[in-house]
Short mmCIF file of C-alpha atoms in Angstrom, two decimals:
data_model
loop_
_atom_site.label_atom_id
_atom_site.label_comp_id
_atom_site.label_asym_id
_atom_site.label_seq_id
_atom_site.Cartn_x
_atom_site.Cartn_y
_atom_site.Cartn_z
CA GLN A 1447 32.89 7.13 55.54
CA VAL A 1448 31.72 10.25 53.76
CA GLN A 1449 33.54 11.01 50.51
CA LEU A 1450 33.27 13.99 48.21
CA GLN A 1451 34.38 14.05 44.57
CA GLU A 1452 34.56 17.08 42.31
CA SER A 1453 34.02 16.69 38.59
CA GLY A 1454 33.99 19.03 35.61
CA PRO A 1455 36.16 20.49 32.87
CA GLY A 1456 39.75 21.25 33.77
CA LEU A 1457 40.04 23.97 31.13
CA VAL A 1458 37.61 26.83 30.59
CA LYS A 1459 37.93 29.70 28.11
CA PRO A 1460 37.89 33.31 29.30
CA SER A 1461 34.39 34.84 29.48
CA GLU A 1462 32.78 31.39 29.58
CA THR A 1463 31.07 29.63 32.49
CA LEU A 1464 32.86 27.27 34.85
CA SER A 1465 30.69 24.34 35.93
CA LEU A 1466 31.62 21.82 38.62
CA THR A 1467 29.71 19.10 40.43
CA CYS A 1468 30.42 17.54 43.79
CA THR A 1469 29.13 14.01 44.35
CA VAL A 1470 28.68 12.94 47.95
CA SER A 1471 28.98 9.25 48.80
CA GLY A 1472 28.87 7.33 52.06
CA GLY A 1473 26.33 9.71 53.55
CA SER A 1474 23.30 11.84 52.78
CA ILE A 1475 23.39 15.41 51.61
CA SER A 1476 20.47 16.08 53.96
CA SER A 1477 20.83 18.20 57.10
CA TYR A 1478 24.21 19.68 56.20
CA TYR A 1479 25.69 22.81 54.69
CA TRP A 1480 27.91 22.30 51.64
CA SER A 1481 30.52 24.71 50.37
CA TRP A 1482 32.80 25.49 47.49
CA ILE A 1483 36.26 26.80 48.36
CA ARG A 1484 39.09 27.57 45.95
CA GLN A 1485 42.85 27.97 46.07
CA PRO A 1486 44.87 29.62 43.30
CA PRO A 1487 48.15 27.78 42.65
CA GLY A 1488 50.64 28.55 45.41
CA LYS A 1489 48.21 30.84 47.24
CA GLY A 1490 45.70 30.80 50.08
CA LEU A 1491 42.10 29.67 50.40
CA GLU A 1492 38.99 31.59 49.35
CA TRP A 1493 35.44 30.72 50.37
CA ILE A 1494 33.05 30.90 47.41
CA GLY A 1495 29.75 30.11 49.11
CA TYR A 1496 27.57 27.46 50.67
CA ILE A 1497 24.22 25.82 50.15
CA TYR A 1498 21.98 24.15 52.71
CA TYR A 1499 20.43 20.86 51.64
CA SER A 1500 17.07 22.65 51.48
CA GLY A 1501 18.45 24.97 48.80
CA SER A 1502 19.16 28.19 50.72
CA THR A 1503 22.45 29.77 49.74
CA ASN A 1504 25.04 32.27 50.95
CA TYR A 1505 27.73 33.62 48.63
CA ASN A 1506 30.93 35.56 49.03
CA PRO A 1507 29.96 39.14 48.03
CA SER A 1508 33.15 39.41 45.98
CA LEU A 1509 31.87 36.64 43.68
CA LYS A 1510 28.11 36.81 44.21
CA SER A 1511 27.27 38.38 40.86
CA ARG A 1512 28.92 35.50 39.00
CA VAL A 1513 28.21 32.46 41.19
CA THR A 1514 25.31 30.04 41.53
CA ILE A 1515 25.37 27.00 43.81
CA SER A 1516 22.59 24.45 43.50
CA VAL A 1517 21.75 21.08 45.05
CA ASP A 1518 20.25 17.88 43.63
CA MET A 1519 19.19 15.71 46.52
CA SER A 1520 18.04 12.90 44.24
CA LYS A 1521 21.62 12.49 43.01
CA ASN A 1522 23.31 13.44 46.33
CA GLN A 1523 25.14 16.19 44.46
CA PHE A 1524 25.65 19.91 44.59
CA SER A 1525 27.05 22.13 41.88
CA LEU A 1526 28.90 25.37 41.20
CA LYS A 1527 28.49 27.65 38.23
CA MET A 1528 30.73 30.69 37.84
CA SER A 1529 30.16 32.95 34.86
CA SER A 1530 32.42 35.32 32.94
CA VAL A 1531 35.63 33.67 34.15
CA THR A 1532 39.05 35.23 33.75
CA ALA A 1533 42.58 34.01 34.39
CA ALA A 1534 42.15 35.15 38.00
CA ASP A 1535 39.66 32.31 38.47
CA THR A 1536 42.34 29.69 37.78
CA ALA A 1537 42.49 27.63 40.96
CA VAL A 1538 42.02 24.28 42.61
CA TYR A 1539 38.33 24.11 43.47
CA TYR A 1540 37.31 22.11 46.54
CA CYS A 1541 33.87 21.04 47.67
CA ALA A 1542 33.46 20.55 51.41
CA ARG A 1543 30.91 19.62 54.07
CA ALA A 1544 30.32 21.88 57.04
CA ALA A 1545 30.74 20.06 60.33
CA ASN A 1546 28.16 19.57 63.07
CA TYR A 1547 25.05 20.42 61.03
CA ASP A 1548 25.86 24.13 61.13
CA PHE A 1549 28.10 26.64 59.38
CA TRP A 1550 30.01 27.68 62.51
CA SER A 1551 32.26 24.64 62.95
CA GLY A 1552 34.47 24.58 59.90
CA TYR A 1553 34.61 21.88 57.24
CA ASP A 1554 35.22 18.28 58.21
CA TYR A 1555 35.06 16.52 54.85
CA TRP A 1556 36.66 17.78 51.65
CA GLY A 1557 36.95 16.59 48.10
CA GLN A 1558 40.42 16.00 46.68
CA GLY A 1559 40.15 19.21 44.67
CA THR A 1560 40.09 19.80 40.95
CA LEU A 1561 42.31 22.24 39.08
CA VAL A 1562 40.43 24.53 36.74
CA THR A 1563 42.54 26.58 34.36
CA VAL A 1564 41.09 29.55 32.55
CA SER A 1565 42.87 29.97 29.24
CA SER A 1566 42.11 30.34 25.57
CA ASP B 1323 35.04 41.49 55.31
CA ILE B 1324 36.91 40.30 58.38
CA GLN B 1325 40.63 40.03 57.74
CA LEU B 1326 42.68 37.32 59.42
CA THR B 1327 46.42 37.87 59.92
CA GLN B 1328 48.52 34.84 60.74
CA SER B 1329 51.97 35.02 62.25
CA PRO B 1330 54.53 33.94 61.54
CA SER B 1331 54.03 33.22 57.86
CA PHE B 1332 56.97 30.83 57.96
CA LEU B 1333 58.33 28.81 60.85
CA SER B 1334 61.37 26.56 61.01
CA ALA B 1335 61.31 24.05 63.86
CA SER B 1336 62.66 20.70 65.01
CA VAL B 1337 60.91 17.48 65.92
CA GLY B 1338 59.84 17.72 69.54
CA ASP B 1339 59.58 21.50 69.58
CA ARG B 1340 56.56 23.33 70.97
CA VAL B 1341 55.13 25.55 68.24
CA THR B 1342 52.54 28.31 68.48
CA ILE B 1343 50.84 30.05 65.55
CA THR B 1344 48.79 33.21 66.05
CA CYS B 1345 45.73 34.36 64.12
CA ARG B 1346 44.44 37.90 64.62
CA ALA B 1347 41.03 39.05 63.38
CA SER B 1348 40.32 42.60 62.21
CA GLN B 1349 37.20 42.60 64.39
CA GLY B 1350 35.70 40.38 67.06
CA ILE B 1351 34.53 36.98 65.89
CA SER B 1352 33.58 35.42 69.23
CA SER B 1353 34.86 31.83 69.04
CA TYR B 1354 33.86 31.19 65.42
CA LEU B 1355 37.32 30.14 64.34
CA ALA B 1356 38.69 26.93 62.84
CA TRP B 1357 42.22 25.69 62.18
CA TYR B 1358 43.30 23.48 59.29
CA GLN B 1359 46.44 21.61 58.26
CA GLN B 1360 47.25 21.33 54.57
CA LYS B 1361 49.96 19.21 52.97
CA PRO B 1362 51.13 19.72 49.37
CA GLY B 1363 48.62 18.52 46.81
CA LYS B 1364 46.04 17.66 49.47
CA ALA B 1365 42.85 19.21 50.76
CA PRO B 1366 42.91 20.99 54.11
CA LYS B 1367 42.21 18.90 57.19
CA LEU B 1368 40.12 20.28 60.05
CA LEU B 1369 42.06 20.30 63.33
CA ILE B 1370 40.18 22.65 65.65
CA TYR B 1371 36.77 24.32 65.56
CA ALA B 1372 35.02 26.77 67.87
CA ALA B 1373 38.50 28.11 68.60
CA SER B 1374 39.42 25.33 71.03
CA THR B 1375 37.47 22.14 70.28
CA LEU B 1376 39.61 19.33 68.95
CA GLN B 1377 38.12 17.63 65.89
CA SER B 1378 37.53 13.92 66.28
CA GLY B 1379 40.60 11.86 65.43
CA VAL B 1380 43.08 14.73 65.70
CA PRO B 1381 46.02 14.06 68.06
CA SER B 1382 45.88 15.76 71.44
CA ARG B 1383 49.22 17.49 70.84
CA PHE B 1384 47.17 20.03 68.87
CA SER B 1385 45.32 22.63 70.89
CA GLY B 1386 43.58 25.92 70.17
CA GLY B 1387 42.82 28.93 72.28
CA GLY B 1388 41.58 32.49 72.27
CA SER B 1389 38.41 34.41 71.58
CA GLY B 1390 37.39 37.77 70.20
CA THR B 1391 40.27 38.88 67.98
CA GLU B 1392 43.30 36.83 69.00
CA PHE B 1393 43.66 33.08 68.62
CA THR B 1394 46.42 30.52 68.84
CA LEU B 1395 47.16 27.06 67.53
CA THR B 1396 49.75 25.16 69.56
CA ILE B 1397 51.49 21.91 68.72
CA SER B 1398 52.95 20.67 71.99
CA SER B 1399 55.60 18.39 70.52
CA LEU B 1400 56.14 18.65 66.78
CA GLN B 1401 56.11 15.32 64.94
CA PRO B 1402 57.52 14.60 61.45
CA GLU B 1403 54.00 14.37 60.00
CA ASP B 1404 53.16 17.88 61.28
CA PHE B 1405 55.35 19.68 58.78
CA ALA B 1406 52.71 21.38 56.65
CA THR B 1407 50.92 24.68 56.12
CA TYR B 1408 48.35 25.77 58.69
CA TYR B 1409 45.38 28.06 58.05
CA CYS B 1410 42.88 29.73 60.33
CA GLN B 1411 39.33 30.43 59.12
CA GLN B 1412 36.65 32.64 60.62
CA LEU B 1413 33.07 31.47 60.11
CA ASN B 1414 31.12 34.75 60.08
CA SER B 1415 29.82 35.63 56.61
CA PRO B 1416 31.65 36.06 54.37
CA GLN B 1417 33.96 33.38 55.67
CA THR B 1418 37.64 34.21 55.30
CA PHE B 1419 40.96 32.45 55.78
CA GLY B 1420 44.28 33.60 57.10
CA GLY B 1421 47.26 33.73 54.78
CA GLY B 1422 48.79 30.53 56.13
CA THR B 1423 51.81 29.51 58.20
CA LYS B 1424 54.27 27.11 56.65
CA VAL B 1425 56.01 24.90 59.21
CA GLU B 1426 59.26 23.46 57.91
CA ILE B 1427 61.97 21.25 59.33
CA LYS B 1428 64.94 23.07 60.83
#
């Protein structure tokens, strides 16, 4: 059974960089697309971007200037870095696997989510 | 970006009811639409992809339909475990989600 687990600081100061890692267990990171998706408290979902296991990426244009997603196949992990954060970036951050080896079929496995609060 | 509008945003229903949620896209998205169920404090769960394909392990009382700009999620007979918030997602880039439909017990 594939499992995803987010890890990283739960509190980040304004203007600093948010860094999260998603560790994939029970399956290989190969051959799939992997995404980061966030949800501000009490609000809806926002797609941040995805990375293919080979390293190619696609970002939400609204966040593209501040976001980098990378993959480490040796550790079966992928990561998110978001720079210059503000209070508006406070959210539960989810990592997720795209279903069916493509990015057209939604996300079939999700991490439990990690709350990141931006505050001084 | 493609905007997704879900209706209703809130729905009160009873166990056994047939429930339909609509998702309208601001432009055509073919069948690149997924539906999720989310319960409080939990990650979303994939129910339907490609507009009408049931994800493995999801009960058959869930069904999806539509193409182009109008889509539906139907629960044929609402069960106690179905009370949750439902989201649609379109998979063209940038991917976007609908605002959600909260299904509560009447």
